[in-house]
Coordinates of C-alpha atoms in Angstrom, one line a residue:
M1 CA -50.0 45.5 -23.9
E2 CA -52.8 45.0 -27.0
D3 CA -52.7 48.6 -27.8
T4 CA -49.2 48.8 -28.4
F5 CA -48.8 45.4 -30.3
S6 CA -51.9 46.6 -32.5
R7 CA -50.0 49.6 -32.5
V8 CA -47.5 47.7 -33.8
L9 CA -48.4 45.9 -36.0
T10 CA -50.9 48.4 -37.8
L11 CA -46.5 50.3 -38.1
T12 CA -45.7 47.4 -39.4
S13 CA -48.1 47.4 -42.5
F14 CA -47.8 50.4 -43.0
I15 CA -44.3 50.3 -43.9
T16 CA -44.6 47.1 -45.8
R17 CA -47.6 48.0 -47.9
R18 CA -44.8 51.5 -49.0
F19 CA -41.7 49.4 -49.7
I20 CA -44.8 47.4 -52.3
H21 CA -45.4 50.1 -53.1
F22 CA -42.3 51.7 -54.2
I23 CA -40.8 48.1 -55.1
E24 CA -43.9 48.0 -58.2
H25 CA -43.5 51.9 -59.3
I26 CA -39.4 51.0 -60.0
L27 CA -40.7 47.5 -61.7
L28 CA -43.8 49.1 -63.9
R29 CA -41.6 51.9 -64.5
D30 CA -38.7 50.1 -65.8
L31 CA -41.8 47.5 -67.8
S32 CA -42.8 50.2 -69.5
R33 CA -39.4 51.1 -70.6
C34 CA -39.0 47.8 -72.8
L35 CA -42.3 47.4 -73.8
E36 CA -42.0 50.8 -75.0
D37 CA -38.4 49.4 -76.3
L38 CA -39.9 46.8 -77.6
G39 CA -41.9 47.9 -80.1
I40 CA -39.8 50.2 -82.2
I41 CA -37.4 48.4 -82.4
S42 CA -39.8 45.3 -83.9
C43 CA -41.7 48.2 -86.5
G44 CA -38.1 49.2 -87.3
Q45 CA -37.1 45.8 -87.4
H46 CA -38.7 44.8 -92.0
P47 CA -37.9 48.5 -94.2
S48 CA -37.4 46.5 -97.6
S49 CA -41.4 46.5 -96.4
C50 CA -41.7 50.2 -97.6
S51 CA -40.2 50.1 -100.5
D52 CA -43.5 50.4 -102.8
D53 CA -45.6 52.6 -103.7
N54 CA -48.1 52.4 -100.6
S55 CA -45.4 52.0 -98.0
V56 CA -45.2 54.4 -96.3
S57 CA -49.8 54.0 -95.9
T58 CA -48.9 50.4 -95.5
S59 CA -45.8 51.5 -92.2
C60 CA -48.1 54.6 -90.3
S61 CA -51.1 52.0 -90.7
S62 CA -49.0 49.6 -89.4
S63 CA -47.0 51.7 -86.5
T64 CA -50.9 53.0 -85.6
H65 CA -51.4 49.4 -85.6
C66 CA -48.8 48.9 -83.3
N67 CA -49.4 51.9 -80.7
S68 CA -51.9 51.0 -79.9
S69 CA -51.7 47.4 -79.6
A70 CA -49.1 47.9 -77.6
S71 CA -50.9 50.2 -75.5
L72 CA -53.7 48.4 -74.9
G73 CA -51.4 45.4 -73.4
I74 CA -50.1 47.8 -71.2
H75 CA -52.9 49.1 -69.6
E76 CA -54.1 45.3 -69.2
R77 CA -50.1 44.7 -68.1
R78 CA -51.0 48.1 -65.6
A79 CA -55.0 46.0 -64.5
S80 CA -53.8 42.8 -64.1
D81 CA -50.3 44.2 -62.2
L82 CA -53.2 45.8 -59.4
E83 CA -55.0 43.2 -59.1
H84 CA -52.0 41.2 -58.4
Q85 CA -50.8 44.7 -56.2
S86 CA -54.6 43.5 -54.2
L87 CA -53.5 40.5 -53.5
V88 CA -49.7 40.8 -52.4
N89 CA -50.8 43.4 -49.6
S90 CA -54.2 41.3 -49.0
K91 CA -52.0 38.2 -48.8
G92 CA -49.3 40.9 -47.0
L93 CA -52.1 41.9 -44.5
E94 CA -52.8 38.0 -43.8
I95 CA -48.5 37.2 -43.1
V96 CA -48.1 40.0 -40.8
H97 CA -51.6 38.9 -38.8
R98 CA -50.3 35.3 -39.0
R99 CA -47.1 36.7 -38.1
Y100 CA -47.8 39.0 -35.4
N101 CA -50.0 36.0 -33.4
Y102 CA -47.4 33.6 -33.6
G103 CA -45.4 36.4 -32.9
V104 CA -48.3 36.7 -29.6
V105 CA -48.2 32.5 -28.4
N106 CA -44.4 32.7 -29.0
F107 CA -44.5 35.0 -26.4
I108 CA -46.7 33.4 -23.9
L109 CA -45.3 30.6 -24.5
K110 CA -41.7 31.9 -23.2
G111 CA -43.6 33.3 -21.0
L112 CA -44.7 29.6 -19.5
M113 CA -41.9 28.4 -20.2
L114 CA -39.6 29.9 -17.5
P115 CA -41.5 29.3 -14.5
I116 CA -41.0 26.4 -16.2
S117 CA -37.2 26.4 -16.9
C118 CA -36.8 27.1 -13.1
L119 CA -38.1 24.7 -12.5
R120 CA -36.1 22.7 -14.2
F121 CA -33.1 24.6 -12.3
A122 CA -33.9 24.5 -8.6
C123 CA -34.3 20.8 -9.5
Q124 CA -31.3 20.2 -10.8
L125 CA -29.5 21.6 -8.3
A126 CA -31.0 19.9 -6.1
M127 CA -30.3 17.3 -7.2
A128 CA -27.1 18.0 -7.7
S129 CA -26.8 18.8 -3.6
C130 CA -28.0 16.0 -3.6
R131 CA -25.4 14.2 -4.9
C132 CA -23.0 16.0 -3.2
Y133 CA -24.7 15.5 0.0
F134 CA -24.2 11.2 -0.3
G135 CA -20.9 12.3 -1.8
Y136 CA -19.1 13.1 1.4
L137 CA -21.6 10.9 3.4
R138 CA -20.1 8.7 1.4
C139 CA -16.8 9.6 1.5
A140 CA -17.2 9.8 6.0
Q141 CA -18.2 6.9 6.0
A142 CA -15.5 5.7 4.2
Q143 CA -13.4 7.0 7.1
V144 CA -15.0 6.1 10.3
Q145 CA -15.5 2.3 8.3
S146 CA -11.7 2.4 8.1
I147 CA -10.8 4.0 11.4
V148 CA -12.4 1.1 12.7
S149 CA -11.2 -1.2 10.7
R150 CA -7.4 0.0 11.8
V151 CA -8.3 0.5 15.4
C152 CA -10.4 -3.5 15.1
K153 CA -7.5 -4.4 13.2
T154 CA -5.0 -2.7 16.6
L155 CA -6.4 -4.2 18.7
H156 CA -6.6 -7.9 17.4
G157 CA -3.5 -8.1 17.7
S158 CA -1.4 -11.4 16.4
S159 CA -4.0 -12.9 18.4
D160 CA -4.8 -15.7 15.2
E161 CA -0.9 -16.0 14.6
I162 CA 0.6 -16.8 17.8
G163 CA 1.3 -20.6 18.2
W164 CA 0.5 -20.4 14.2
L165 CA 3.1 -23.2 13.0
Q166 CA 1.2 -26.1 15.7
C167 CA -1.5 -25.8 13.4
A168 CA 0.1 -25.3 10.1
P169 CA -0.5 -28.8 8.0
G170 CA 3.3 -30.9 7.1
M171 CA 4.9 -30.3 9.8
A172 CA 7.1 -32.2 11.7
P173 CA 5.8 -32.9 15.5
V174 CA 8.2 -31.9 18.2
E175 CA 9.6 -34.0 20.9
D176 CA 9.8 -33.1 25.1
G177 CA 13.5 -33.3 25.8
S178 CA 13.1 -31.8 29.6
V179 CA 13.5 -33.9 31.5
R180 CA 17.1 -35.1 29.1
F181 CA 18.2 -31.7 29.7
W182 CA 17.6 -31.5 34.1
E183 CA 20.4 -34.9 34.1
L184 CA 22.5 -33.2 32.2
L185 CA 22.7 -30.2 33.8
Q186 CA 23.1 -31.6 37.4
S187 CA 26.2 -33.1 35.9
I188 CA 27.5 -30.4 34.4
M189 CA 27.1 -28.5 37.7
S190 CA 28.8 -31.9 39.7
G191 CA 31.6 -31.1 37.3
Q192 CA 30.5 -33.7 34.3
H193 CA 32.0 -31.6 31.1
I194 CA 31.5 -34.4 28.5
L195 CA 30.8 -32.0 25.6
P196 CA 34.2 -33.1 22.6
D197 CA 36.0 -31.5 21.5
S198 CA 35.4 -33.5 18.2
F199 CA 33.7 -29.9 17.8
V200 CA 33.7 -26.8 16.7
Y201 CA 31.4 -24.8 18.5
L202 CA 29.7 -21.1 17.0
L203 CA 28.0 -19.2 18.9
I204 CA 25.4 -16.6 16.9
P205 CA 24.5 -13.8 18.3
G206 CA 21.0 -11.7 17.7
L207 CA 19.2 -8.7 17.3
F208 CA 21.3 -5.4 18.1
S209 CA 23.8 -8.0 20.1
N210 CA 26.5 -5.8 17.9
H211 CA 25.8 -2.7 20.8
G212 CA 25.6 -5.4 23.8
P213 CA 29.5 -5.8 24.6
L214 CA 28.6 -8.4 26.7
Y215 CA 26.7 -10.9 24.3
F216 CA 28.0 -14.5 24.5
V217 CA 31.3 -13.1 26.0
S218 CA 31.6 -15.3 29.5
T219 CA 29.9 -18.6 27.0
K220 CA 33.1 -18.3 24.7
R221 CA 36.2 -18.0 27.9
F222 CA 33.5 -20.6 29.2
F223 CA 34.3 -23.2 27.0
S224 CA 37.6 -22.5 26.0
K225 CA 38.9 -23.5 29.7
M226 CA 37.8 -26.5 28.6
G227 CA 39.4 -26.5 25.7
L228 CA 37.1 -26.4 23.2
A229 CA 37.3 -24.3 20.1
C230 CA 33.9 -21.8 20.6
H231 CA 33.6 -18.3 18.1
I232 CA 31.1 -16.1 18.7
A233 CA 30.2 -15.1 14.7
K234 CA 31.0 -12.0 13.4
I235 CA 27.4 -10.9 11.0
H236 CA 25.5 -8.3 11.5
S237 CA 23.5 -8.2 13.4
E238 CA 20.7 -5.6 11.8
A239 CA 21.4 -7.1 8.5
S240 CA 18.5 -8.8 6.8
V241 CA 18.0 -13.0 7.3
E242 CA 19.1 -13.9 4.2
Q243 CA 21.4 -12.1 4.0
N244 CA 23.7 -13.3 7.5
A245 CA 22.7 -16.9 6.0
L246 CA 24.7 -16.8 3.2
E247 CA 27.6 -14.6 6.4
L248 CA 26.9 -17.0 8.3
K249 CA 27.6 -20.4 5.1
L250 CA 30.7 -18.3 4.7
Y251 CA 31.5 -18.4 8.5
I252 CA 31.4 -22.5 8.5
E253 CA 32.5 -23.2 5.8
E254 CA 36.1 -21.6 6.8
L255 CA 35.4 -22.9 10.0
Y256 CA 35.1 -26.3 8.6
W257 CA 38.1 -25.6 6.2
G258 CA 40.1 -24.2 8.9
S259 CA 39.6 -27.6 11.4
G260 CA 38.8 -30.5 9.5
K261 CA 36.1 -30.4 12.2
R262 CA 32.1 -30.7 11.9
V263 CA 30.5 -27.0 13.8
M264 CA 27.9 -27.6 16.8
L265 CA 25.3 -23.7 16.4
L266 CA 24.0 -22.4 18.4
G267 CA 21.6 -19.4 18.4
H268 CA 20.5 -16.8 20.4
S269 CA 17.3 -15.0 19.3
K270 CA 17.2 -13.1 16.0
G271 CA 20.9 -16.1 15.9
G272 CA 18.7 -18.9 15.3
V273 CA 16.7 -18.1 12.8
D274 CA 19.8 -16.7 10.6
A275 CA 21.6 -20.2 11.1
A276 CA 18.1 -22.0 10.4
A277 CA 18.3 -19.5 7.1
A278 CA 21.6 -20.8 6.4
L279 CA 21.4 -24.6 6.6
S280 CA 17.5 -24.5 4.7
I281 CA 18.9 -22.2 1.8
Y282 CA 21.9 -23.8 1.9
L283 CA 21.6 -27.1 2.7
H284 CA 23.6 -29.0 -0.5
E285 CA 26.7 -27.3 1.3
L286 CA 26.2 -27.2 4.7
K287 CA 24.9 -31.0 5.5
D288 CA 28.0 -32.7 5.6
K289 CA 29.7 -29.6 8.0
V290 CA 27.0 -29.0 10.6
G291 CA 26.8 -31.3 13.5
G292 CA 24.0 -29.3 15.2
L293 CA 21.6 -26.8 15.6
A294 CA 20.5 -25.2 19.0
L295 CA 18.2 -23.0 18.7
V296 CA 17.6 -21.0 22.0
Q297 CA 14.9 -18.7 22.6
S298 CA 14.5 -17.1 19.0
P299 CA 11.2 -16.2 17.5
Y300 CA 11.0 -19.2 14.1
G301 CA 7.6 -18.7 13.6
G302 CA 7.7 -14.8 14.6
T303 CA 6.9 -12.6 17.4
P304 CA 4.2 -10.9 18.0
M305 CA 6.7 -7.4 19.3
A306 CA 8.1 -7.5 15.3
S307 CA 4.1 -7.9 14.0
D308 CA 2.2 -5.2 15.7
I309 CA 5.5 -2.7 15.7
L310 CA 5.0 -3.3 11.7
R311 CA 1.5 -4.0 11.1
E312 CA 0.3 -2.4 8.2
G313 CA -3.1 -1.1 7.7
Q314 CA -3.5 0.2 12.0
V315 CA -3.2 2.3 13.7
A316 CA 0.0 5.0 13.5
D317 CA 1.1 1.9 11.3
K318 CA 3.6 4.8 8.8
E319 CA 4.0 7.2 12.0
T320 CA 5.9 4.1 14.5
R321 CA 6.9 2.5 10.8
K322 CA 9.3 6.0 10.1
I323 CA 10.2 5.7 14.6
M324 CA 11.4 2.6 14.0
E325 CA 13.1 3.0 9.9
F326 CA 14.7 6.3 12.1
L327 CA 15.7 4.0 14.7
I328 CA 16.9 1.3 13.1
C329 CA 18.2 3.0 10.2
K330 CA 19.4 5.6 10.6
L331 CA 20.3 5.7 14.6
I332 CA 22.1 2.5 15.0
K333 CA 22.7 1.6 10.8
G334 CA 21.1 -1.1 10.7
D335 CA 18.6 -2.4 8.1
I336 CA 15.3 -2.8 9.0
R337 CA 14.6 -5.8 7.2
S338 CA 15.7 -7.8 10.8
L339 CA 13.0 -7.0 12.1
E340 CA 9.9 -7.1 9.5
D341 CA 11.8 -11.1 8.9
L342 CA 10.9 -11.9 12.4
T343 CA 7.0 -10.8 12.0
Y344 CA 4.6 -13.9 11.3
E345 CA 3.9 -12.4 7.9
K346 CA 7.7 -12.7 6.6
R347 CA 8.6 -16.0 9.2
K348 CA 4.9 -17.7 7.2
E349 CA 6.4 -17.0 4.0
F350 CA 9.7 -18.1 4.3
I351 CA 9.0 -21.2 5.9
R352 CA 7.1 -22.4 2.8
K353 CA 9.5 -22.2 1.0
H354 CA 13.2 -23.1 3.1
K355 CA 12.2 -25.9 5.2
L356 CA 15.4 -27.4 7.5
P357 CA 16.3 -31.0 6.9
D358 CA 16.0 -33.7 8.6
D359 CA 18.4 -35.5 9.0
I360 CA 20.5 -32.8 11.2
P361 CA 19.8 -32.2 15.1
L362 CA 17.7 -30.1 16.0
V363 CA 16.9 -28.1 20.1
S364 CA 14.4 -26.0 21.3
F365 CA 15.4 -23.8 24.2
H366 CA 12.6 -21.5 25.8
S367 CA 11.9 -20.6 28.8
Q368 CA 9.0 -17.2 30.9
A369 CA 9.9 -13.9 32.1
N370 CA 9.4 -13.5 35.5
I371 CA 6.3 -11.5 35.9
A372 CA 7.1 -10.4 39.6
P373 CA 6.5 -6.3 40.0
G374 CA 10.5 -6.9 42.8
V375 CA 11.6 -7.5 39.6
I376 CA 10.4 -4.1 38.0
A377 CA 12.9 -2.5 39.8
T378 CA 15.6 -4.3 39.6
M379 CA 18.8 -2.7 37.3
S380 CA 20.9 -5.9 35.8
H381 CA 22.9 -4.9 33.0
I382 CA 24.9 -2.9 31.0
A383 CA 25.1 -2.6 28.0
Q384 CA 25.9 0.2 24.9
A385 CA 25.0 2.8 22.8
E386 CA 26.4 3.7 19.7
L387 CA 26.3 7.9 19.2
P388 CA 27.8 8.7 16.2
W389 CA 27.4 11.8 15.9
L390 CA 29.9 12.4 19.1
P391 CA 32.8 13.9 18.3
C392 CA 36.1 11.8 18.6
A393 CA 37.6 11.8 21.3
E394 CA 41.2 10.6 23.8
N395 CA 38.9 9.9 26.4
A396 CA 37.8 6.0 27.0
V397 CA 34.5 6.2 28.0
L398 CA 34.0 8.1 24.8
A399 CA 36.9 5.5 22.2
G400 CA 34.6 4.5 19.7
R401 CA 32.1 6.5 20.6
K402 CA 30.7 4.3 22.3
V403 CA 29.4 4.8 26.0
P404 CA 28.7 2.3 27.3
V405 CA 25.1 2.9 29.1
I406 CA 22.6 0.3 32.2
V407 CA 19.9 -0.5 30.9
P408 CA 17.6 -2.1 33.0
V409 CA 16.9 -5.4 30.8
S410 CA 15.7 -7.6 34.0
A411 CA 12.8 -4.6 34.1
A412 CA 11.9 -3.9 30.3
M413 CA 12.0 -8.3 29.4
T414 CA 9.6 -8.5 32.8
L415 CA 7.6 -5.2 31.0
C416 CA 6.8 -6.9 27.9
A417 CA 6.0 -9.9 29.1
F418 CA 3.5 -8.9 31.4
H419 CA 2.1 -7.1 28.1
L420 CA 1.5 -10.3 26.4
Q421 CA 0.6 -11.8 28.5
L422 CA -2.7 -9.4 29.1
R423 CA -3.0 -9.2 26.0
Y424 CA -2.7 -12.3 24.1
G425 CA -3.3 -14.4 26.7
E426 CA 0.8 -16.1 26.2
K427 CA 3.2 -17.1 27.6
S428 CA 6.8 -15.8 26.6
D429 CA 10.2 -14.9 28.5
G430 CA 9.3 -11.1 27.0
L431 CA 10.3 -10.9 23.5
V432 CA 8.9 -14.4 22.2
T433 CA 6.5 -16.4 22.7
C434 CA 7.0 -20.4 23.6
R435 CA 5.0 -21.6 21.1
D436 CA 6.5 -19.5 18.5
A437 CA 10.1 -20.4 19.6
E438 CA 9.4 -24.6 19.6
V439 CA 11.2 -25.5 15.3
P440 CA 9.0 -28.6 14.4
G441 CA 10.7 -31.6 14.2
S442 CA 13.2 -31.0 17.5
V443 CA 13.1 -31.9 20.6
V444 CA 11.3 -29.0 22.8
V445 CA 13.7 -27.7 26.7
K446 CA 11.1 -26.7 29.4
P447 CA 13.2 -24.7 32.0
D448 CA 11.8 -24.4 34.9
R449 CA 13.6 -21.4 36.2
K450 CA 11.8 -18.0 35.3
L451 CA 14.1 -16.9 32.4
D452 CA 13.5 -13.4 31.2
H453 CA 15.0 -13.2 27.0
A454 CA 18.0 -11.8 27.9
W455 CA 19.5 -14.5 31.2
M456 CA 20.9 -16.4 28.6
V457 CA 23.7 -14.5 27.0
Y458 CA 24.3 -12.2 29.7
S459 CA 27.1 -13.2 32.8
S460 CA 24.5 -12.6 36.1
W461 CA 26.1 -9.7 38.9
K462 CA 24.0 -12.2 41.5
R463 CA 24.3 -15.3 40.7
E464 CA 23.6 -18.2 43.5
P465 CA 25.7 -21.4 43.6
S466 CA 23.0 -23.6 44.2
E467 CA 20.8 -22.6 40.3
P468 CA 22.9 -23.1 36.7
D469 CA 24.3 -20.0 34.8
A470 CA 24.2 -19.3 31.3
C471 CA 26.6 -20.8 29.9
E472 CA 26.3 -23.9 31.7
M473 CA 22.9 -24.0 30.3
C474 CA 24.4 -23.8 26.5
E475 CA 27.0 -26.8 28.3
A476 CA 23.7 -29.6 28.3
L477 CA 22.1 -27.9 25.5
L478 CA 25.2 -28.5 22.8
T479 CA 25.6 -32.0 24.7
M480 CA 21.9 -33.7 24.9
L481 CA 22.8 -31.5 20.4
V482 CA 25.9 -33.9 20.1
E483 CA 23.7 -37.1 21.6
L484 CA 20.7 -36.6 19.5
G485 CA 23.3 -36.9 16.5
T486 CA 24.7 -40.1 17.1
P487 CA 23.3 -43.1 15.2
S488 CA 21.6 -44.8 17.9
Q489 CA 20.6 -42.3 19.2
K490 CA 18.6 -40.7 15.6
A491 CA 17.5 -44.8 15.5
K492 CA 15.9 -44.6 18.8
Q493 CA 14.6 -40.9 18.1
S494 CA 13.7 -42.8 14.0
T495 CA 12.0 -45.9 15.8
N496 CA 9.8 -42.1 18.3
C497 CA 8.4 -41.0 14.9
V498 CA 7.4 -43.9 13.2

């Protein structure tokens, strides 16, 4: 390595010296020519000075003197140039030596910096790998936490929301009217019907009632035989609560202006929630046209069935919502808000904005389903399914694209009630818990019989003569509602509240 550097240094010095000699030779030659030309011109600048007799000798002597002095100056300049050349050569050699030494040092430093650069690159690569690893670790941890949170939220369900009306501040207390209800029911079963004809009775069906041909039919027929004006509200059961509230408001005004009588409302399930929403939103228009409202098994505070299905943040929440949207929106041509409005979140939001009026009588009816194993095997009711994709046919079975099917309603309600009992420890009719069906400020009726959610609107195939049916229970509820609307009963109720 040292021989190579020495040879390169020698070659570089030789080439530099030869190049400097070449430049010096060219410069000296040009300088000599310039000086000779300047000497000749300077001698010939004064021709008039040689006009006398001594002009020739004077000019000759001056020219000789000029040439000698010029040649002397040139030799002196050449001597000085040679000295300068030697100085340049010595300085060039010194510069070359310095550059050589600097190149060696620089090469050595670069050789030392190479492992340092490699070490720095390795450190940066390791740091990038660590950051990537910890990034993936944080993502995995976030996913695990999300899964754990979803599982916990799914398992927790509606535990903290069931019965929230009893704990909400500012809610009016309820009054137990089960004893009076039982007295009225006994008198009705014995043939004493005291329900007046000074009212129009409006029955409001609940969710999916458009697909049940027997919904409130027997109750309306029972009231019509007694000479009472009874109607079934023709609303879209799968519409939102606010939409049905507007339709009920218009329907009540039509009945009031057509008959001149106030309207008594009895709503089952979501129908009670729709009727309560109509009174809450359109109070000024309906307060003189409505005599009272009976909510039968209505999820006024919400229902865990709807909340557990549509709760966001739980396991498979998006997939479950898509399934429900397909079933409600596509299959039966409804609105997903009809189910959303029954969740605890929506009911809390609605009740805080719209409260029921205090001067309208209210009755809340709730029951418990029988969860005995023998009930699961029953298939007691008939419903109908609307299949829009079926071709139109003249056959009576397929007329209107509706097919009657036997649905094990009692068995389904029993399974749902058993599920709510095991999961939350709550008593229910299969869809609505007892605590969520109690409307603040109402008279609560709690029957002793085990009745599921569908029993109040369908006629049972096997009726025992000693037991009341759904029609008689509806009459007893409306009779109690009429009593609560009398002035004496209002004064008594206000005294009890004070």
